mmCIF file of C-alpha atoms in Angstrom:
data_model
loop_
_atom_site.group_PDB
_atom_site.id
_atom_site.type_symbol
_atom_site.label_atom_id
_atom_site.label_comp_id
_atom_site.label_asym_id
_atom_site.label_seq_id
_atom_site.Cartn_x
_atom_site.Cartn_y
_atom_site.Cartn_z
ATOM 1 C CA UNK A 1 21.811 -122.391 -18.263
ATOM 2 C CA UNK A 2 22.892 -119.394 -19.851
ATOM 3 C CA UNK A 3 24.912 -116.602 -17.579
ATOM 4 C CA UNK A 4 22.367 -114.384 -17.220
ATOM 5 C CA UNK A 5 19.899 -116.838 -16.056
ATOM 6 C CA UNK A 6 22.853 -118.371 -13.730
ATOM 7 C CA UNK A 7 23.579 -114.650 -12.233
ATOM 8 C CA UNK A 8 19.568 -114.020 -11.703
ATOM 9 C CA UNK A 9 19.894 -117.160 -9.358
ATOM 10 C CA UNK A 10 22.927 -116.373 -7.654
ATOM 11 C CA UNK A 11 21.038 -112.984 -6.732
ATOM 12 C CA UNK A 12 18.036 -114.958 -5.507
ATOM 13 C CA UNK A 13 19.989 -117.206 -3.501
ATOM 14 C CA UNK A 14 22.193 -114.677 -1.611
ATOM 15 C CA UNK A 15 18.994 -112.139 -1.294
ATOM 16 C CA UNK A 16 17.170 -112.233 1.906
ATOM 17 C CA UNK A 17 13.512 -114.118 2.422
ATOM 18 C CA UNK A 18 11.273 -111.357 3.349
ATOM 19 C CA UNK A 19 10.282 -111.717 7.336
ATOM 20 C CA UNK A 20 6.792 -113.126 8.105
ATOM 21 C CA UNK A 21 4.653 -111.262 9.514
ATOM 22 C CA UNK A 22 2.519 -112.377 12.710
ATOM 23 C CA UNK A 23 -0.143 -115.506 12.268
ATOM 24 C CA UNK A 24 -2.739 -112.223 12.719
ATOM 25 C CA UNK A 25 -1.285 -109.236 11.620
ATOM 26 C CA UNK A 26 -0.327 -108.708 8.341
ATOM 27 C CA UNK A 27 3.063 -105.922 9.362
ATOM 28 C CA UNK A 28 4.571 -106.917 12.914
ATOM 29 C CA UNK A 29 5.773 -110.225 14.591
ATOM 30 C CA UNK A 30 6.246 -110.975 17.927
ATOM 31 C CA UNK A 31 10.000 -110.078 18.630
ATOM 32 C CA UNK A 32 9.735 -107.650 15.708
ATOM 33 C CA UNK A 33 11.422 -104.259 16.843
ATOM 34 C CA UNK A 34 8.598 -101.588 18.148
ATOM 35 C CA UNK A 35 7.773 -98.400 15.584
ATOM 36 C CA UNK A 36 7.807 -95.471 17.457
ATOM 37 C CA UNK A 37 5.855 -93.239 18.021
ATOM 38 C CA UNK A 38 6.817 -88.937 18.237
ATOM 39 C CA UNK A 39 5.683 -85.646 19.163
ATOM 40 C CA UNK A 40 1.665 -87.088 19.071
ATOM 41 C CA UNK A 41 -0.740 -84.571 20.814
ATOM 42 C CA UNK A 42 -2.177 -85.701 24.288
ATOM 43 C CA UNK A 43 -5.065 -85.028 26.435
ATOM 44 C CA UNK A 44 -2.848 -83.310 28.819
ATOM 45 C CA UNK A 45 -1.653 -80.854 25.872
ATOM 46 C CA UNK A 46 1.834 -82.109 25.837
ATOM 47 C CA UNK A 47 3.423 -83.774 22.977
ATOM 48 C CA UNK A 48 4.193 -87.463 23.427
ATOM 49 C CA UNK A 49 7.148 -89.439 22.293
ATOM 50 C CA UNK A 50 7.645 -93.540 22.464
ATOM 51 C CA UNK A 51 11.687 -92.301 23.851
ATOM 52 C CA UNK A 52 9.735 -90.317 26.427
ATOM 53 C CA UNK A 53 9.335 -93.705 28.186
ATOM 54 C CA UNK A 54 13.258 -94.934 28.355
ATOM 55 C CA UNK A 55 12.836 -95.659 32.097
ATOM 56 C CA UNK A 56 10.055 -98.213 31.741
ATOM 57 C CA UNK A 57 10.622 -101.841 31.008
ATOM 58 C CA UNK A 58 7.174 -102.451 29.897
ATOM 59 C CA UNK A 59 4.938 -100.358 27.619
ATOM 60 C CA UNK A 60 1.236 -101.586 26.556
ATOM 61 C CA UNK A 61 0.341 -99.477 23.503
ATOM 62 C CA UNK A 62 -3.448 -99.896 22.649
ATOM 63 C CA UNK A 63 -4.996 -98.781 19.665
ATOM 64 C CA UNK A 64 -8.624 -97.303 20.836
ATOM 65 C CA UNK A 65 -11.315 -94.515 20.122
ATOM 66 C CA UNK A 66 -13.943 -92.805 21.509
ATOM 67 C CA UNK A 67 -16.808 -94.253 18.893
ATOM 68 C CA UNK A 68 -16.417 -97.732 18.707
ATOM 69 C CA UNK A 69 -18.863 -99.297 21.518
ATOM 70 C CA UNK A 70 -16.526 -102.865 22.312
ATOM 71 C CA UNK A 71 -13.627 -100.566 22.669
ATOM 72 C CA UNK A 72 -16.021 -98.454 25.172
ATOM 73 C CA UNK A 73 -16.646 -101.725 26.968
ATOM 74 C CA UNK A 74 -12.862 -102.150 27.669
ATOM 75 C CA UNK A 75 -12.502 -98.651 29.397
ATOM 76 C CA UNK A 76 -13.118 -99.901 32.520
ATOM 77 C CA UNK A 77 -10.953 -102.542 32.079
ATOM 78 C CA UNK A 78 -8.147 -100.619 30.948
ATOM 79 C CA UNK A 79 -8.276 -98.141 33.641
ATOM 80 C CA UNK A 80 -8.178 -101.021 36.208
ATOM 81 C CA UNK A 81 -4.662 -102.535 34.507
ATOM 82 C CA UNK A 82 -3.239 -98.806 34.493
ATOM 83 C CA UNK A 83 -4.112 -98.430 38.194
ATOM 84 C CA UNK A 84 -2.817 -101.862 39.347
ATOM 85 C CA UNK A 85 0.375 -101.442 37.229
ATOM 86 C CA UNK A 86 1.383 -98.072 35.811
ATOM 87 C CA UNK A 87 -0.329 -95.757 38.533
ATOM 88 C CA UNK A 88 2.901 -95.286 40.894
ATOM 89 C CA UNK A 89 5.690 -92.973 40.104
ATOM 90 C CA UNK A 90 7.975 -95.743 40.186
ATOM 91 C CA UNK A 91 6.241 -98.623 38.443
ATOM 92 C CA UNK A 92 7.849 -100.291 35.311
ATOM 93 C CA UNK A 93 5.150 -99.930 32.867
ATOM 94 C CA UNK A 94 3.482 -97.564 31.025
ATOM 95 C CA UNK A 95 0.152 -97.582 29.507
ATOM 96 C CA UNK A 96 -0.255 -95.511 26.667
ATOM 97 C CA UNK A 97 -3.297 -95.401 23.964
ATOM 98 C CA UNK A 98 -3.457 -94.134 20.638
ATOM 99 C CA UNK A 99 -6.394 -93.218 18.505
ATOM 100 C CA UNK A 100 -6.447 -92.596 14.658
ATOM 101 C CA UNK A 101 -9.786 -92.187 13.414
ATOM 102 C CA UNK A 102 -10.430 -88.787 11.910
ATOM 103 C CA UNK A 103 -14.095 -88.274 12.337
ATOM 104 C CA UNK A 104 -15.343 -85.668 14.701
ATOM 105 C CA UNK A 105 -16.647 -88.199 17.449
ATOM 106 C CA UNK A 106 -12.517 -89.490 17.783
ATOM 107 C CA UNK A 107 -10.546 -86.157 17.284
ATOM 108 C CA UNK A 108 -8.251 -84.893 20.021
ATOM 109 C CA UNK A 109 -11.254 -82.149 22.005
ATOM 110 C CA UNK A 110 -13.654 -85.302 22.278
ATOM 111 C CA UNK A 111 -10.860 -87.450 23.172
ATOM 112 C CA UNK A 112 -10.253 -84.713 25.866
ATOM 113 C CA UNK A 113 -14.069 -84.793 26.632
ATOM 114 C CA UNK A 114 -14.464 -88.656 26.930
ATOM 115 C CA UNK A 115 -10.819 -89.251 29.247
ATOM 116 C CA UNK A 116 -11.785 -86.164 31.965
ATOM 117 C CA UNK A 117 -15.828 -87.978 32.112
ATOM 118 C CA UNK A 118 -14.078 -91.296 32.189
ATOM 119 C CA UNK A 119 -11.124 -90.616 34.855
ATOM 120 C CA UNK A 120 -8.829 -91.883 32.227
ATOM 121 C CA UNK A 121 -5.742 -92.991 34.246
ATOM 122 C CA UNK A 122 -3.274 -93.136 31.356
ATOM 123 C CA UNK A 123 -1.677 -91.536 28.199
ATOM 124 C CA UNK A 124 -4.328 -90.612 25.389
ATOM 125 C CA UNK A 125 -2.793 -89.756 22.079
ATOM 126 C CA UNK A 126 -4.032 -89.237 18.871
ATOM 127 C CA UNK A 127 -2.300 -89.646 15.852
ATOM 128 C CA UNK A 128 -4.241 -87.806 12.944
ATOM 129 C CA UNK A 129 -2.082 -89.540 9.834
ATOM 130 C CA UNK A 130 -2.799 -92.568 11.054
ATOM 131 C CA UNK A 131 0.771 -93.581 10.598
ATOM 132 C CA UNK A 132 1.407 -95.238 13.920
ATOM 133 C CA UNK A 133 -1.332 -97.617 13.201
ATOM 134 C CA UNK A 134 -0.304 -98.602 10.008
ATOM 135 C CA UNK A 135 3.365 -99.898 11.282
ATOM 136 C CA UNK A 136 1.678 -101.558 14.056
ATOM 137 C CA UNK A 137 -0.376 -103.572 11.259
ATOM 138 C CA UNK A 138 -3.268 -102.515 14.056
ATOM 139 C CA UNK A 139 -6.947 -103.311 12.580
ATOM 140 C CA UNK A 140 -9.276 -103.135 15.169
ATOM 141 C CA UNK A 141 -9.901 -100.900 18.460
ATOM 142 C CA UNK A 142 -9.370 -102.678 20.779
ATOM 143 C CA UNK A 143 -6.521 -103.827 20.030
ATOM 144 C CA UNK A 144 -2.931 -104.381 21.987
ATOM 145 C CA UNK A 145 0.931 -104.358 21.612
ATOM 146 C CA UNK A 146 3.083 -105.334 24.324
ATOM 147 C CA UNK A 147 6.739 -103.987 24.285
ATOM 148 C CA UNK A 148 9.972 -104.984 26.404
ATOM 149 C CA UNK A 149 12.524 -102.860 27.776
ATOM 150 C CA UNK A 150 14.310 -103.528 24.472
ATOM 151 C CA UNK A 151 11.108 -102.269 22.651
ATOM 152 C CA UNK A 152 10.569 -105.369 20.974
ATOM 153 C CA UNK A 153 6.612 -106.622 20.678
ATOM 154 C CA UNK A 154 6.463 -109.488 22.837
ATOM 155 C CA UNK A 155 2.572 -109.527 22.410
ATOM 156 C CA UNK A 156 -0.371 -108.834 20.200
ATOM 157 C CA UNK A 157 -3.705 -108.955 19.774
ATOM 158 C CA UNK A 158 -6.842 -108.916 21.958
ATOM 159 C CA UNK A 159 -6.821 -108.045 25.763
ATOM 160 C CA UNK A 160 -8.690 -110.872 26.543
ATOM 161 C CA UNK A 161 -11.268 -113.705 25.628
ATOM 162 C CA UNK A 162 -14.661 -112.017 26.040
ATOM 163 C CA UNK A 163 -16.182 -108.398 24.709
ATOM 164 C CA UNK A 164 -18.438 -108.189 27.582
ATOM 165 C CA UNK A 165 -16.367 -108.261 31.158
ATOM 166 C CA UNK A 166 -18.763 -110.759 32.808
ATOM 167 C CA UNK A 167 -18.284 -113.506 30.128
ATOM 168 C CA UNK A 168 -13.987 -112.780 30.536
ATOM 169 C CA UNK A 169 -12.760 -116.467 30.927
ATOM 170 C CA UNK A 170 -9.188 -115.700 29.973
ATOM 171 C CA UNK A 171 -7.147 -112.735 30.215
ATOM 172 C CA UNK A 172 -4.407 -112.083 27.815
ATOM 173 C CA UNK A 173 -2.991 -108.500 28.886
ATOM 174 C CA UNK A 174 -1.937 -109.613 32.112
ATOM 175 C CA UNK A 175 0.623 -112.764 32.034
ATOM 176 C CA UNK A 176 2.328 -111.336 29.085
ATOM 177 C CA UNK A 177 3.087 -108.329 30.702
ATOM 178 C CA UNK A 178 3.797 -109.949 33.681
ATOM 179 C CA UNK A 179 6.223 -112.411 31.621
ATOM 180 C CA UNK A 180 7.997 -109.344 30.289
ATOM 181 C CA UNK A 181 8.630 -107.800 33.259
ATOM 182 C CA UNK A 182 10.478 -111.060 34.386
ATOM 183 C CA UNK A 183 12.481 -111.136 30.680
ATOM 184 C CA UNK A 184 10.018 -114.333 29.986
ATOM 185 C CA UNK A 185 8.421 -114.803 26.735
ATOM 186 C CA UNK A 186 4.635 -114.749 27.231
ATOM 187 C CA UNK A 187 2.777 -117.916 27.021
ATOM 188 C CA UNK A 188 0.588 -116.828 24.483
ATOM 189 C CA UNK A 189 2.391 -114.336 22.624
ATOM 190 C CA UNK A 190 -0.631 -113.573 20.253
ATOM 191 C CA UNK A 191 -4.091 -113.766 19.618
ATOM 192 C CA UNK A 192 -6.777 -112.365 16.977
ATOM 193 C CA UNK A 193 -7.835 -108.714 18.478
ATOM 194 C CA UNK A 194 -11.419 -108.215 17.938
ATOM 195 C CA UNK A 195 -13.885 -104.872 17.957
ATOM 196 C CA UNK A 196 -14.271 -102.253 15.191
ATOM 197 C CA UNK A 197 -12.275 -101.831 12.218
ATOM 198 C CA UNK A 198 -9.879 -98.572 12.655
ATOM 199 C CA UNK A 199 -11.489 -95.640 9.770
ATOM 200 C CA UNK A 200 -8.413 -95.592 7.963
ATOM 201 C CA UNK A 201 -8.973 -92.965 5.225
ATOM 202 C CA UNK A 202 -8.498 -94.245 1.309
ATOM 203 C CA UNK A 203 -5.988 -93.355 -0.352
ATOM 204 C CA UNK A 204 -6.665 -90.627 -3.134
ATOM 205 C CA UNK A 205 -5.504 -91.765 -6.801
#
C-alpha cells in the first residue's frame, strides 16, 4: 500500500459515519436536536419564535395547510389535543402549526380566514421559504414532531392510525407526549405520517 493510499484510509477511519436519518424521514431522527424555528408570521400578527416557548417542556409542531382535505379532517382533532393540553396559562405544552405551501388557498390572510371560522385554539404560522419544513424532513400535512424540554424530537410521524376520526383505532399524539412530559421515551417513537404531499417549490437551475 503506497502512503497516499495508507493516509486516504487513516482519514476514512478517524472521519465520522454520517448519522441516519429516521426509518421514515429522510433529515431528522428521533433524539435528533429540534431546528428552530424564528420570527415566522402568525394569525395573531405577531412574529413567532421556537425560543419564544423556553417555559414549556413539551412542544407538538405540526406541519398543516388550509388546502389539503385529510389535513382538514384532523382540525377537529387538533383543536381537541390543544384544549385538553395547551389551553391553560400554565400547562407544559405548546401546540404550534406551521404551513409552507405558497399557493393562494395556504398563504398567511386565508390562514387567518380558515383559524377565526375554525376557532383555531393554537399557534398558526406560516413559513413562506419553506425552510422549516425542509429541516424537519416534513413530507406530508398532516404531519407531527414531538419535542422535549431539551428540544430534542422524541416523536414523528402521523397523529394517529386512521384519516377519518371514526375509523381512529390507535392514537399516536397522545402517549408520546404524555411520555415526554414524564422524561419517558415514547413507546412508539415513530410512524409513517400520511395526507398530502407539502407544494414545495422546484428549485430554479
Amino acid at each position: 500500500m503506497t502512503r497516499l493510499a495508507a493516509f486516504a484510509v487513516a482519514v476514512a477511519l478517524l472521519s465520522p459515519a454520517p448519522l441516519p436519518a429516521g426509518q421514515f424521514n429522510d433529515k431528522l431522527s428521533v433524539g435528533d436536536a429540534a431546528p428552530a424555528w424564528k420570527d415566522l408570521p402568525g394569525i395573531d400578527g405577531k412574529k413567532h419564535s421556537l425560543a419564544d416557548l423556553k417555559d414549556k417542556e413539551v412542544v407538538v409542531l405540526l406541519f398543516t395547510c388550509n388546502s389539503c382535505p385529510i389535513a382538514v379532517d384532523y382540525e377537529d382533532r387538533v383543536i381537541a389535543f390543544a384544549k385538553k393540553h395547551a389551553a391553560a396559562a400554565d400547562s407544559k405544552v405548546a401546540v404550534v402549526a406551521i404551513n409552507v405551501n405558497v399557493i393562494d388557498e395556504d398563504r398567511l390572510p386565508k390562514m387567518i380566514e380558515r383559524a377565526k371560522d375554525k376557532g383555531f385554539n393554537f399557534t398558526y404560522l406560516f413559513d413562506e421559504t419553506q425552510k422549516i419544513a425542509k429541516e424537519y424532513g416534513a413530507q406530508y400535512t398532516p404531519e407531527v414532531f414531538v419535542l422535549n424540554k431539551d428540544r430534542k424530537v422524541v416523536y414523528q410521524g402521523a397523529i394517529d392510525d386512521r384519516n377519518k376520526p371514526d375509523q381512529v383505532k390507535v392514537n399516536y399524539l397522545e402517549p408520546a407526549v404524555e411520555a415526554a412530559l414524564k422524561g419517558d421515551k415514547a413507546e412508539k417513537p415513530e410512524t409513517q405520517a400520511r395526507g398530502c404531499k407539502i407544494r414545495f417549490l422546484k428549485l430554479k437551475n
